[in-house]
mmCIF file of C-alpha atoms in Angstrom:
data_model
loop_
_atom_site.group_PDB
_atom_site.id
_atom_site.type_symbol
_atom_site.label_atom_id
_atom_site.label_comp_id
_atom_site.label_asym_id
_atom_site.label_seq_id
_atom_site.Cartn_x
_atom_site.Cartn_y
_atom_site.Cartn_z
ATOM 1 C CA MET A 21 -56.332 -51.663 65.000
ATOM 2 C CA LYS A 22 -53.072 -50.291 65.836
ATOM 3 C CA LYS A 23 -51.419 -53.318 64.929
ATOM 4 C CA ASN A 24 -53.400 -53.819 61.645
ATOM 5 C CA ILE A 25 -51.965 -50.115 60.401
ATOM 6 C CA THR A 26 -48.429 -51.138 61.250
ATOM 7 C CA ILE A 27 -48.592 -54.276 59.141
ATOM 8 C CA LEU A 28 -50.199 -52.271 56.739
ATOM 9 C CA LEU A 29 -47.634 -49.732 56.504
ATOM 10 C CA GLY A 30 -44.648 -51.878 56.463
ATOM 11 C CA ALA A 31 -46.170 -54.185 53.650
ATOM 12 C CA ILE A 32 -46.589 -50.837 51.620
ATOM 13 C CA ALA A 33 -42.885 -50.310 52.466
ATOM 14 C CA VAL A 34 -41.698 -53.584 51.379
ATOM 15 C CA ILE A 35 -43.761 -52.863 47.956
ATOM 16 C CA ALA A 36 -42.137 -49.702 47.256
ATOM 17 C CA VAL A 37 -38.649 -50.981 48.174
ATOM 18 C CA PHE A 38 -39.315 -53.872 45.657
ATOM 19 C CA TYR A 39 -40.674 -51.475 43.111
ATOM 20 C CA VAL A 40 -37.941 -49.085 43.541
ATOM 21 C CA GLY A 41 -35.450 -52.007 43.234
ATOM 22 C CA GLN A 42 -37.015 -53.542 40.052
ATOM 23 C CA THR A 43 -36.989 -50.200 38.244
ATOM 24 C CA LEU A 44 -33.167 -49.452 39.237
ATOM 25 C CA SER A 45 -32.373 -53.011 38.403
ATOM 26 C CA ASN A 46 -34.465 -52.803 34.812
ATOM 27 C CA ASP A 47 -32.660 -49.348 33.735
ATOM 28 C CA ARG A 48 -29.418 -50.773 34.555
ATOM 29 C CA LYS A 49 -29.723 -54.144 32.164
ATOM 30 C CA GLN A 50 -30.804 -51.819 29.208
ATOM 31 C CA ALA A 51 -27.893 -49.536 29.573
ATOM 32 C CA ASP A 52 -25.581 -52.396 29.930
ATOM 33 C CA VAL A 53 -26.925 -54.106 26.566
ATOM 34 C CA SER A 54 -26.945 -50.314 24.642
ATOM 35 C CA ASP A 55 -23.057 -50.259 26.195
ATOM 36 C CA ILE A 56 -22.192 -53.801 24.394
ATOM 37 C CA VAL A 57 -23.982 -53.264 21.059
ATOM 38 C CA ASN A 58 -22.107 -49.833 20.863
ATOM 39 C CA GLU A 59 -18.984 -51.389 21.331
ATOM 40 C CA ILE A 60 -18.961 -54.087 18.847
ATOM 41 C CA ALA A 61 -15.725 -53.700 16.646
ATOM 42 C CA MET A 62 -15.802 -53.531 12.726
ATOM 43 C CA LYS A 63 -13.192 -53.884 10.412
ATOM 44 C CA GLN A 64 -13.075 -52.884 6.727
ATOM 45 C CA PHE A 65 -13.770 -55.043 3.898
ATOM 46 C CA THR A 66 -12.670 -53.525 0.600
ATOM 47 C CA GLY A 67 -13.076 -54.795 -3.215
ATOM 48 C CA GLN A 68 -13.444 -54.366 -6.640
ATOM 49 C CA VAL A 69 -15.990 -55.487 -9.717
ATOM 50 C CA VAL A 70 -14.843 -55.108 -13.402
ATOM 51 C CA ARG A 71 -17.244 -55.645 -16.198
ATOM 52 C CA SER A 72 -16.676 -55.231 -19.921
ATOM 53 C CA PHE A 73 -19.812 -54.100 -21.906
ATOM 54 C CA GLU A 74 -18.875 -51.475 -24.553
ATOM 55 C CA GLY A 75 -15.632 -50.636 -22.283
ATOM 56 C CA GLU A 76 -14.076 -51.701 -19.123
ATOM 57 C CA HIS A 77 -16.418 -50.838 -16.315
ATOM 58 C CA VAL A 78 -14.775 -50.454 -12.294
ATOM 59 C CA LEU A 79 -16.361 -50.340 -9.305
ATOM 60 C CA ASP A 80 -14.291 -50.152 -6.201
ATOM 61 C CA TYR A 81 -15.929 -50.713 -2.804
ATOM 62 C CA SER A 82 -15.784 -50.525 0.806
ATOM 63 C CA LEU A 83 -17.689 -51.501 3.588
ATOM 64 C CA GLU A 84 -17.580 -52.122 7.660
ATOM 65 C CA ILE A 85 -18.300 -55.542 8.690
ATOM 66 C CA PRO A 86 -18.042 -56.911 12.456
ATOM 67 C CA GLU A 87 -14.841 -57.963 13.386
ATOM 68 C CA THR A 88 -15.871 -61.349 14.045
ATOM 69 C CA ALA A 89 -17.341 -61.789 10.602
ATOM 70 C CA SER A 90 -15.697 -63.248 7.514
ATOM 71 C CA THR A 91 -16.540 -62.982 3.839
ATOM 72 C CA SER A 92 -16.052 -64.952 0.675
ATOM 73 C CA VAL A 93 -16.466 -63.544 -2.859
ATOM 74 C CA ASP A 94 -17.473 -65.003 -5.878
ATOM 75 C CA MET A 95 -18.835 -64.107 -9.272
ATOM 76 C CA TYR A 96 -15.230 -62.185 -10.195
ATOM 77 C CA GLY A 97 -15.936 -59.832 -7.305
ATOM 78 C CA ALA A 98 -19.478 -59.412 -7.322
ATOM 79 C CA LEU A 99 -20.971 -61.388 -5.088
ATOM 80 C CA ILE A 100 -19.710 -61.101 -1.357
ATOM 81 C CA ARG A 101 -21.205 -63.332 1.392
ATOM 82 C CA ILE A 102 -20.825 -62.251 4.851
ATOM 83 C CA THR A 103 -20.931 -64.535 7.722
ATOM 84 C CA ASP A 104 -20.726 -64.135 11.335
ATOM 85 C CA ASP A 105 -20.425 -67.090 13.736
ATOM 86 C CA SER A 106 -20.619 -69.255 10.864
ATOM 87 C CA LYS A 107 -24.116 -67.881 10.205
ATOM 88 C CA PRO A 108 -25.046 -65.819 7.268
ATOM 89 C CA LEU A 109 -25.266 -62.298 7.724
ATOM 90 C CA ALA A 110 -25.950 -60.763 4.529
ATOM 91 C CA THR A 111 -25.399 -61.432 0.926
ATOM 92 C CA MET A 112 -24.411 -58.518 -1.420
ATOM 93 C CA TYR A 113 -24.064 -58.420 -5.250
ATOM 94 C CA ILE A 114 -22.920 -55.701 -7.304
ATOM 95 C CA SER A 115 -24.894 -55.639 -10.608
ATOM 96 C CA TYR A 116 -23.538 -53.352 -13.995
ATOM 97 C CA GLU A 117 -26.678 -51.697 -14.882
ATOM 98 C CA GLY A 118 -25.232 -49.787 -17.637
ATOM 99 C CA ALA A 119 -26.139 -51.992 -20.519
ATOM 100 C CA ARG A 120 -29.906 -53.207 -19.647
ATOM 101 C CA GLY A 121 -30.557 -50.040 -17.197
ATOM 102 C CA TYR A 122 -32.440 -51.737 -14.235
ATOM 103 C CA SER A 123 -33.746 -49.536 -11.797
ATOM 104 C CA PRO A 124 -33.962 -51.285 -8.079
ATOM 105 C CA ALA A 125 -37.801 -51.914 -8.608
ATOM 106 C CA ASP A 126 -37.095 -53.447 -12.083
ATOM 107 C CA TYR A 127 -34.573 -55.820 -10.429
ATOM 108 C CA ILE A 128 -36.752 -56.951 -7.800
ATOM 109 C CA ASN A 129 -39.541 -57.579 -10.142
ATOM 110 C CA ASN A 130 -37.093 -58.953 -12.963
ATOM 111 C CA ILE A 131 -34.499 -61.060 -11.192
ATOM 112 C CA VAL A 132 -35.455 -61.602 -7.250
ATOM 113 C CA ALA A 133 -39.066 -62.147 -8.029
ATOM 114 C CA PRO A 134 -38.995 -65.189 -10.226
ATOM 115 C CA HIS A 135 -36.828 -66.793 -7.424
ATOM 116 C CA VAL A 136 -38.962 -65.928 -4.127
ATOM 117 C CA ALA A 137 -42.184 -67.059 -3.948
ATOM 118 C CA VAL A 138 -43.571 -63.449 -2.186
ATOM 119 C CA ILE A 139 -41.498 -60.149 -1.980
ATOM 120 C CA ASP A 140 -43.243 -57.062 -1.389
ATOM 121 C CA ILE A 141 -41.770 -53.729 -2.507
ATOM 122 C CA THR A 142 -42.063 -51.655 0.834
ATOM 123 C CA SER A 143 -40.678 -48.093 0.844
ATOM 124 C CA THR A 144 -37.560 -46.284 0.106
ATOM 125 C CA SER A 145 -34.967 -45.196 2.709
ATOM 126 C CA SER A 146 -32.086 -42.997 2.743
ATOM 127 C CA ILE A 147 -29.217 -45.248 4.875
ATOM 128 C CA GLY A 148 -25.580 -44.268 4.821
ATOM 129 C CA SER A 149 -24.632 -42.244 1.746
ATOM 130 C CA TYR A 150 -27.191 -43.922 -0.684
ATOM 131 C CA GLU A 151 -31.319 -44.046 -1.303
ATOM 132 C CA TRP A 152 -32.273 -47.722 -0.979
ATOM 133 C CA GLN A 153 -35.369 -49.656 -2.290
ATOM 134 C CA GLU A 154 -36.727 -51.960 0.315
ATOM 135 C CA ALA A 155 -38.339 -55.211 -0.148
ATOM 136 C CA GLU A 156 -39.347 -58.126 1.960
ATOM 137 C CA SER A 157 -40.119 -61.695 1.711
ATOM 138 C CA ALA A 158 -41.165 -63.993 4.396
ATOM 139 C CA GLY A 159 -37.998 -64.222 6.325
ATOM 140 C CA SER A 160 -35.598 -62.006 4.496
ATOM 141 C CA GLU A 161 -35.075 -58.150 3.894
ATOM 142 C CA TRP A 162 -33.932 -56.905 0.670
ATOM 143 C CA TYR A 163 -32.140 -53.349 -0.174
ATOM 144 C CA ILE A 164 -31.178 -52.099 -3.286
ATOM 145 C CA ALA A 165 -29.415 -48.575 -4.334
ATOM 146 C CA PRO A 166 -28.317 -47.261 -7.440
ATOM 147 C CA VAL A 167 -24.646 -46.009 -7.537
ATOM 148 C CA MET A 168 -22.593 -44.307 -10.035
ATOM 149 C CA ASP A 169 -25.314 -42.439 -11.866
ATOM 150 C CA GLY A 170 -27.482 -45.588 -11.741
ATOM 151 C CA GLN A 171 -24.541 -47.749 -13.851
ATOM 152 C CA TRP A 172 -24.375 -50.025 -11.030
ATOM 153 C CA LEU A 173 -26.848 -51.464 -8.449
ATOM 154 C CA ILE A 174 -25.836 -53.031 -4.850
ATOM 155 C CA VAL A 175 -28.389 -55.596 -4.159
ATOM 156 C CA VAL A 176 -28.230 -56.742 -0.161
ATOM 157 C CA GLU A 177 -30.062 -59.628 1.118
ATOM 158 C CA ASN A 178 -30.521 -60.486 4.978
ATOM 159 C CA LYS A 179 -32.403 -62.413 7.486
ATOM 160 C CA LYS A 180 -34.896 -60.342 9.068
ATOM 161 C CA THR A 181 -33.058 -61.307 12.229
ATOM 162 C CA ALA A 182 -29.697 -59.676 11.253
ATOM 163 C CA HIS A 183 -31.298 -56.265 10.776
ATOM 164 C CA ASP A 184 -29.479 -54.357 12.944
ATOM 165 C CA SER A 185 -26.199 -55.444 11.825
ATOM 166 C CA VAL A 186 -27.040 -55.183 8.100
ATOM 167 C CA MET A 187 -28.244 -51.364 8.689
ATOM 168 C CA ASN A 188 -24.612 -50.838 10.031
ATOM 169 C CA ILE A 189 -23.169 -52.429 7.138
ATOM 170 C CA LEU A 190 -25.478 -50.461 4.455
ATOM 171 C CA ASN A 191 -24.772 -47.177 6.553
ATOM 172 C CA SER A 192 -21.027 -47.791 5.425
ATOM 173 C CA ILE A 193 -20.794 -48.658 2.259
ATOM 174 C CA MET A 194 -18.729 -46.685 0.028
ATOM 175 C CA VAL A 195 -18.462 -46.936 -3.976
ATOM 176 C CA ASN A 196 -15.956 -45.188 -6.412
#
C-alpha cells in the first residue's frame, strides 16, 4: 500500500511539473508573437489627387504602410495598390464626390455592388481620424469614409486575411 501511494504522489508531481511547464511555455510564446507584431516597421506614403469639376479640387493624403510594402499608383493618383511580399495588402481609391454627392452607402450600392456578387453593409466604426462605413463580401472587407466635408470618399478594399495590417493603415490615413 505504501508503494502505491509513493507511485501516486510521484505521478501527481510529474503531471504538475508538466502542467506548469506548458502554462509558462504558452505565455512565453504569446508574448513573443505580440512583441514581433508591435515591432513591424512602418513608412510614410504620400500622394495627391486632383479633379476638375467646376474648378480644380485637390486632395493631399498620407498613410503609413509596412516598411516591406510597396505601392503602385494609377488613375492620376486616385488608385493606390499596396502590396507586401508580392501579395495584395489593400487597394485604396479616392473618389471626388463634390459633383454627384454619393455617401459611403450610396457608393457601395451604386458602384461596388454591381461588380461584387454579394456585398453586405455591416456597420460604421471610428478608425483613426475618420468614420468608416464597413461592408464585406465572401473574401473581402470594404471601408469607406467621407473626408473634406463629404466632398471626397476614401474607399479601401482588402482581403479578410489582411485585416490587422489594414487597420494599422486606416488608423494612419490623413488628408488635407
